[in-house]
Amino acid sequence: VQLHQSGPGLVRPSQTLSLTCAISGDSVSSDTGAWNWIRQSPSRGLEWLGRAFYRSNWSFDYAESMKSRMTIIPDTAKNQFSLHLNSVTPDDTAVYYCATHYMDVWGEGTTVTVSS
Amino acid sequence: THLTQSPSSVSASVGDRVTITCRASQDIRSRLAWFHQRPGKAPRLLMYEVSILQSGVPSRFSGSRSGAEFTLTVSGLQPEDFGIYFCQQTFTPFPFGPGTKVDV
């Protein structure tokens, strides 16, 4: 399994941060998989943000601090999943990673800066 | 659950034995993983369920548990082992420890 991330490295404050993680070697709709977003910053360390998984229907778990402004969207046609984080502030500046179910495979990371 | 790690940093040499401790604020049973991260790279899973080595991880890495205290031991440190080690609870909300830096 490999994960490849894409998305902008600069987001303006109050805008929406959107990143995509393309999957190869597995299916986003696998009924044994789960797809995570994690971020890392000097101030917060490693922080799990949320995950999506398919078990007859799609289910989503989000970190409590992210529930109000984060959405994960799976795309079965493109075999990928995306992160959308709205109303960003400079505190959301971090390296964002996607990772598999057991976090045994990670994307390469995307450095996202929130700045005007 | 809040995870703490000690020490926060350790200086070591190739061939040394290094031990890192992770303490959970509540009982997480054996639901703990360890990761290693080198500068500019994503974390790499070393082991899960306290002591089960991920495929490809050398046997010089070992893990143990005593209650809510977990230990990672590297027996015979190699140059590629330097970096930061993190522990993580392996169920939601998947908190990570703050990390232990192992350097020369």
mmCIF file of C-alpha atoms in Angstrom:
data_model
loop_
_atom_site.group_PDB
_atom_site.id
_atom_site.type_symbol
_atom_site.label_atom_id
_atom_site.label_comp_id
_atom_site.label_asym_id
_atom_site.label_seq_id
_atom_site.Cartn_x
_atom_site.Cartn_y
_atom_site.Cartn_z
ATOM 1 C CA VAL A 1 0.000 0.000 0.000
ATOM 2 C CA GLN A 2 1.172 3.503 -0.818
ATOM 3 C CA LEU A 3 -0.361 6.863 -0.015
ATOM 4 C CA HIS A 4 0.309 10.006 -2.003
ATOM 5 C CA GLN A 5 -0.761 13.393 -0.733
ATOM 6 C CA SER A 6 -1.617 16.532 -2.667
ATOM 7 C CA GLY A 7 -2.877 19.974 -1.814
ATOM 8 C CA PRO A 8 -1.783 23.571 -1.270
ATOM 9 C CA GLY A 9 0.959 24.535 1.139
ATOM 10 C CA LEU A 10 -0.482 27.959 1.921
ATOM 11 C CA VAL A 11 -3.977 28.732 3.152
ATOM 12 C CA ARG A 12 -5.362 32.120 4.154
ATOM 13 C CA PRO A 13 -6.857 32.555 7.612
ATOM 14 C CA SER A 14 -10.608 31.830 7.794
ATOM 15 C CA GLN A 15 -10.425 29.810 4.563
ATOM 16 C CA THR A 16 -10.733 26.035 4.110
ATOM 17 C CA LEU A 17 -7.731 23.729 4.121
ATOM 18 C CA SER A 18 -8.220 20.862 1.662
ATOM 19 C CA LEU A 19 -5.836 17.951 1.178
ATOM 20 C CA THR A 20 -6.172 14.705 -0.754
ATOM 21 C CA CYS A 21 -4.630 11.313 -0.140
ATOM 22 C CA ALA A 22 -4.532 8.940 -3.107
ATOM 23 C CA ILE A 23 -4.375 5.229 -2.305
ATOM 24 C CA SER A 24 -2.571 2.563 -4.296
ATOM 25 C CA GLY A 25 -2.517 -1.086 -3.363
ATOM 26 C CA ASP A 26 -5.777 -1.046 -1.423
ATOM 27 C CA SER A 27 -9.325 0.243 -1.755
ATOM 28 C CA VAL A 28 -10.715 3.209 0.136
ATOM 29 C CA SER A 29 -13.927 1.207 0.514
ATOM 30 C CA SER A 30 -12.224 -1.909 1.874
ATOM 31 C CA ASP A 31 -14.325 -3.322 4.686
ATOM 32 C CA THR A 32 -11.217 -3.980 6.775
ATOM 33 C CA GLY A 33 -9.471 -0.671 6.222
ATOM 34 C CA ALA A 34 -9.614 2.763 7.768
ATOM 35 C CA TRP A 35 -8.076 6.009 6.585
ATOM 36 C CA ASN A 36 -6.600 8.529 8.968
ATOM 37 C CA TRP A 37 -5.508 12.145 8.977
ATOM 38 C CA ILE A 38 -2.825 13.217 11.449
ATOM 39 C CA ARG A 39 -0.911 16.442 11.832
ATOM 40 C CA GLN A 40 2.308 17.484 13.535
ATOM 41 C CA SER A 41 3.439 20.841 14.763
ATOM 42 C CA PRO A 42 6.066 22.022 17.266
ATOM 43 C CA SER A 43 3.367 23.304 19.599
ATOM 44 C CA ARG A 44 0.963 20.342 19.456
ATOM 45 C CA GLY A 45 3.233 17.430 18.576
ATOM 46 C CA LEU A 46 1.552 14.563 16.742
ATOM 47 C CA GLU A 47 -2.225 14.941 16.745
ATOM 48 C CA TRP A 48 -4.727 12.489 15.312
ATOM 49 C CA LEU A 49 -7.477 14.396 13.524
ATOM 50 C CA GLY A 50 -9.953 11.842 12.273
ATOM 51 C CA ARG A 51 -10.636 8.775 10.160
ATOM 52 C CA ALA A 52 -13.074 7.278 7.682
ATOM 53 C CA PHE A 53 -13.938 3.629 7.276
ATOM 54 C CA TYR A 54 -16.437 1.542 5.372
ATOM 55 C CA ARG A 55 -18.402 -1.248 7.016
ATOM 56 C CA SER A 56 -21.513 -1.591 4.814
ATOM 57 C CA ASN A 57 -21.830 2.171 5.255
ATOM 58 C CA TRP A 58 -19.345 4.958 5.718
ATOM 59 C CA SER A 59 -18.445 5.903 9.265
ATOM 60 C CA PHE A 60 -16.317 8.751 10.520
ATOM 61 C CA ASP A 61 -14.494 9.483 13.760
ATOM 62 C CA TYR A 62 -13.143 12.933 14.529
ATOM 63 C CA ALA A 63 -11.003 14.290 17.323
ATOM 64 C CA GLU A 64 -13.183 16.230 19.719
ATOM 65 C CA SER A 65 -11.340 19.454 18.913
ATOM 66 C CA MET A 66 -11.945 18.971 15.178
ATOM 67 C CA LYS A 67 -15.591 17.866 15.108
ATOM 68 C CA SER A 68 -17.053 21.290 14.449
ATOM 69 C CA ARG A 69 -14.932 22.179 11.424
ATOM 70 C CA MET A 70 -13.439 19.041 9.888
ATOM 71 C CA THR A 71 -14.824 16.690 7.255
ATOM 72 C CA ILE A 72 -13.276 13.622 5.650
ATOM 73 C CA ILE A 73 -14.653 12.746 2.225
ATOM 74 C CA PRO A 74 -13.932 9.396 0.601
ATOM 75 C CA ASP A 75 -13.938 9.189 -3.193
ATOM 76 C CA THR A 76 -14.423 5.635 -4.388
ATOM 77 C CA ALA A 77 -14.160 6.557 -8.069
ATOM 78 C CA LYS A 78 -10.661 7.971 -7.597
ATOM 79 C CA ASN A 79 -9.726 5.679 -4.696
ATOM 80 C CA GLN A 80 -8.747 8.540 -2.447
ATOM 81 C CA PHE A 81 -9.918 10.432 0.601
ATOM 82 C CA SER A 82 -9.715 14.088 1.432
ATOM 83 C CA LEU A 83 -9.511 16.333 4.451
ATOM 84 C CA HIS A 84 -11.422 19.588 4.639
ATOM 85 C CA LEU A 85 -10.773 21.854 7.589
ATOM 86 C CA ASN A 86 -12.653 25.128 7.584
ATOM 87 C CA SER A 87 -12.153 28.427 9.374
ATOM 88 C CA VAL A 88 -8.415 27.859 9.695
ATOM 89 C CA THR A 89 -6.173 30.004 11.875
ATOM 90 C CA PRO A 90 -2.376 30.214 12.154
ATOM 91 C CA ASP A 91 -2.693 27.570 14.892
ATOM 92 C CA ASP A 92 -3.571 25.069 12.147
ATOM 93 C CA THR A 93 -0.118 25.468 10.622
ATOM 94 C CA ALA A 94 1.400 21.985 10.645
ATOM 95 C CA VAL A 95 2.624 19.055 8.613
ATOM 96 C CA TYR A 96 -0.428 17.012 7.669
ATOM 97 C CA TYR A 97 -0.203 13.280 7.067
ATOM 98 C CA CYS A 98 -2.603 10.644 5.861
ATOM 99 C CA ALA A 99 -2.122 7.118 7.171
ATOM 100 C CA THR A 100 -3.639 3.663 6.934
ATOM 101 C CA HIS A 101 -5.786 1.839 9.480
ATOM 102 C CA TYR A 102 -2.964 0.720 11.785
ATOM 103 C CA MET A 103 -0.758 3.648 10.822
ATOM 104 C CA ASP A 104 1.725 1.263 9.289
ATOM 105 C CA VAL A 105 1.769 3.259 6.063
ATOM 106 C CA TRP A 106 1.927 7.055 5.933
ATOM 107 C CA GLY A 107 1.792 9.616 3.189
ATOM 108 C CA GLU A 108 4.809 11.801 2.603
ATOM 109 C CA GLY A 109 3.351 14.710 4.541
ATOM 110 C CA THR A 110 2.213 18.146 3.388
ATOM 111 C CA THR A 111 3.499 21.254 5.092
ATOM 112 C CA VAL A 112 0.570 23.655 5.395
ATOM 113 C CA THR A 113 1.066 27.243 6.488
ATOM 114 C CA VAL A 114 -1.899 29.386 7.459
ATOM 115 C CA SER A 115 -0.956 32.966 6.788
ATOM 116 C CA SER A 116 -2.242 36.058 5.055
ATOM 117 C CA THR B 1 -5.861 9.335 28.002
ATOM 118 C CA HIS B 2 -2.716 11.422 28.414
ATOM 119 C CA LEU B 3 0.615 9.851 27.518
ATOM 120 C CA THR B 4 3.909 11.030 28.959
ATOM 121 C CA GLN B 5 7.377 9.915 27.932
ATOM 122 C CA SER B 6 10.700 9.894 29.695
ATOM 123 C CA PRO B 7 13.323 10.957 29.166
ATOM 124 C CA SER B 8 12.497 13.783 26.775
ATOM 125 C CA SER B 9 15.916 13.340 25.232
ATOM 126 C CA VAL B 10 18.866 11.011 25.551
ATOM 127 C CA SER B 11 22.363 11.113 24.176
ATOM 128 C CA ALA B 12 23.700 7.763 23.108
ATOM 129 C CA SER B 13 26.356 6.097 21.002
ATOM 130 C CA VAL B 14 26.251 3.327 18.448
ATOM 131 C CA GLY B 15 26.052 0.023 20.269
ATOM 132 C CA ASP B 16 24.384 1.453 23.375
ATOM 133 C CA ARG B 17 21.250 0.080 24.960
ATOM 134 C CA VAL B 18 18.531 2.720 25.130
ATOM 135 C CA THR B 19 15.323 2.492 27.153
ATOM 136 C CA ILE B 20 12.343 4.826 26.768
ATOM 137 C CA THR B 21 9.313 4.855 29.037
ATOM 138 C CA CYS B 22 5.749 5.818 28.208
ATOM 139 C CA ARG B 23 3.123 6.237 30.934
ATOM 140 C CA ALA B 24 -0.609 6.348 30.331
ATOM 141 C CA SER B 25 -2.907 8.342 32.600
ATOM 142 C CA GLN B 26 -5.403 5.486 32.625
ATOM 143 C CA ASP B 27 -5.555 1.797 31.865
ATOM 144 C CA ILE B 28 -5.153 1.224 28.126
ATOM 145 C CA ARG B 29 -4.459 -2.496 28.506
ATOM 146 C CA SER B 30 -1.987 -3.502 25.798
ATOM 147 C CA ARG B 31 -3.220 -1.002 23.245
ATOM 148 C CA LEU B 32 0.057 0.796 22.680
ATOM 149 C CA ALA B 33 2.279 1.316 19.659
ATOM 150 C CA TRP B 34 5.729 2.818 19.165
ATOM 151 C CA PHE B 35 6.869 4.951 16.233
ATOM 152 C CA HIS B 36 10.254 6.243 15.116
ATOM 153 C CA GLN B 37 10.698 9.444 13.148
ATOM 154 C CA ARG B 38 13.726 10.830 11.381
ATOM 155 C CA PRO B 39 13.980 14.522 10.434
ATOM 156 C CA GLY B 40 11.773 15.430 7.500
ATOM 157 C CA LYS B 41 10.180 12.009 7.347
ATOM 158 C CA ALA B 42 6.843 10.557 8.382
ATOM 159 C CA PRO B 43 6.745 8.460 11.544
ATOM 160 C CA ARG B 44 7.404 4.762 11.048
ATOM 161 C CA LEU B 45 5.516 2.103 12.995
ATOM 162 C CA LEU B 46 7.916 -0.042 15.017
ATOM 163 C CA MET B 47 5.627 -2.181 17.110
ATOM 164 C CA TYR B 48 2.045 -2.515 18.298
ATOM 165 C CA GLU B 49 0.171 -4.258 21.084
ATOM 166 C CA VAL B 50 3.121 -3.336 23.305
ATOM 167 C CA SER B 51 5.647 -5.744 21.841
ATOM 168 C CA ILE B 52 4.638 -7.085 18.417
ATOM 169 C CA LEU B 53 7.233 -5.982 15.892
ATOM 170 C CA GLN B 54 5.984 -4.534 12.644
ATOM 171 C CA SER B 55 7.211 -6.402 9.581
ATOM 172 C CA GLY B 56 10.776 -5.446 8.722
ATOM 173 C CA VAL B 57 11.647 -4.015 12.131
ATOM 174 C CA PRO B 58 14.878 -5.505 13.513
ATOM 175 C CA SER B 59 14.814 -7.671 16.606
ATOM 176 C CA ARG B 60 17.023 -5.239 18.547
ATOM 177 C CA PHE B 61 13.768 -3.412 19.252
ATOM 178 C CA SER B 62 11.627 -4.767 22.063
ATOM 179 C CA GLY B 63 8.692 -3.600 24.136
ATOM 180 C CA SER B 64 7.171 -4.406 27.488
ATOM 181 C CA ARG B 65 4.384 -3.351 29.814
ATOM 182 C CA SER B 66 3.864 -3.078 33.533
ATOM 183 C CA GLY B 67 0.388 -1.801 34.254
ATOM 184 C CA ALA B 68 0.096 1.612 32.613
ATOM 185 C CA GLU B 69 3.844 1.921 32.097
ATOM 186 C CA PHE B 70 5.335 0.848 28.799
ATOM 187 C CA THR B 71 8.964 0.482 27.814
ATOM 188 C CA LEU B 72 10.740 0.512 24.479
ATOM 189 C CA THR B 73 14.267 -0.876 24.447
ATOM 190 C CA VAL B 74 16.782 -0.666 21.656
ATOM 191 C CA SER B 75 19.583 -3.153 22.268
ATOM 192 C CA GLY B 76 22.629 -2.171 20.276
ATOM 193 C CA LEU B 77 21.787 1.221 18.823
ATOM 194 C CA GLN B 78 22.534 1.607 15.135
ATOM 195 C CA PRO B 79 23.138 4.848 13.201
ATOM 196 C CA GLU B 80 19.689 4.641 11.597
ATOM 197 C CA ASP B 81 18.040 4.466 15.049
ATOM 198 C CA PHE B 82 18.714 8.070 15.937
ATOM 199 C CA GLY B 83 15.676 10.322 15.828
ATOM 200 C CA ILE B 84 12.493 10.751 17.823
ATOM 201 C CA TYR B 85 10.426 7.950 19.330
ATOM 202 C CA PHE B 86 6.718 8.310 20.033
ATOM 203 C CA CYS B 87 4.267 6.104 21.854
ATOM 204 C CA GLN B 88 0.592 6.062 20.891
ATOM 205 C CA GLN B 89 -2.621 4.643 22.242
ATOM 206 C CA THR B 90 -4.124 2.524 19.451
ATOM 207 C CA PHE B 91 -7.803 3.335 19.901
ATOM 208 C CA THR B 92 -9.704 6.590 19.540
ATOM 209 C CA PRO B 93 -8.768 9.319 19.986
ATOM 210 C CA PHE B 94 -5.311 7.830 19.275
ATOM 211 C CA PRO B 95 -3.250 10.215 21.448
ATOM 212 C CA PHE B 96 0.513 10.328 20.967
ATOM 213 C CA GLY B 97 3.194 10.857 23.558
ATOM 214 C CA PRO B 98 5.353 13.995 23.274
ATOM 215 C CA GLY B 99 8.343 12.091 21.966
ATOM 216 C CA THR B 100 11.843 11.144 23.101
ATOM 217 C CA LYS B 101 14.759 12.400 21.058
ATOM 218 C CA VAL B 102 17.701 10.033 20.742
ATOM 219 C CA ASP B 103 20.830 11.728 19.486
ATOM 220 C CA VAL B 104 24.576 11.387 19.581
#
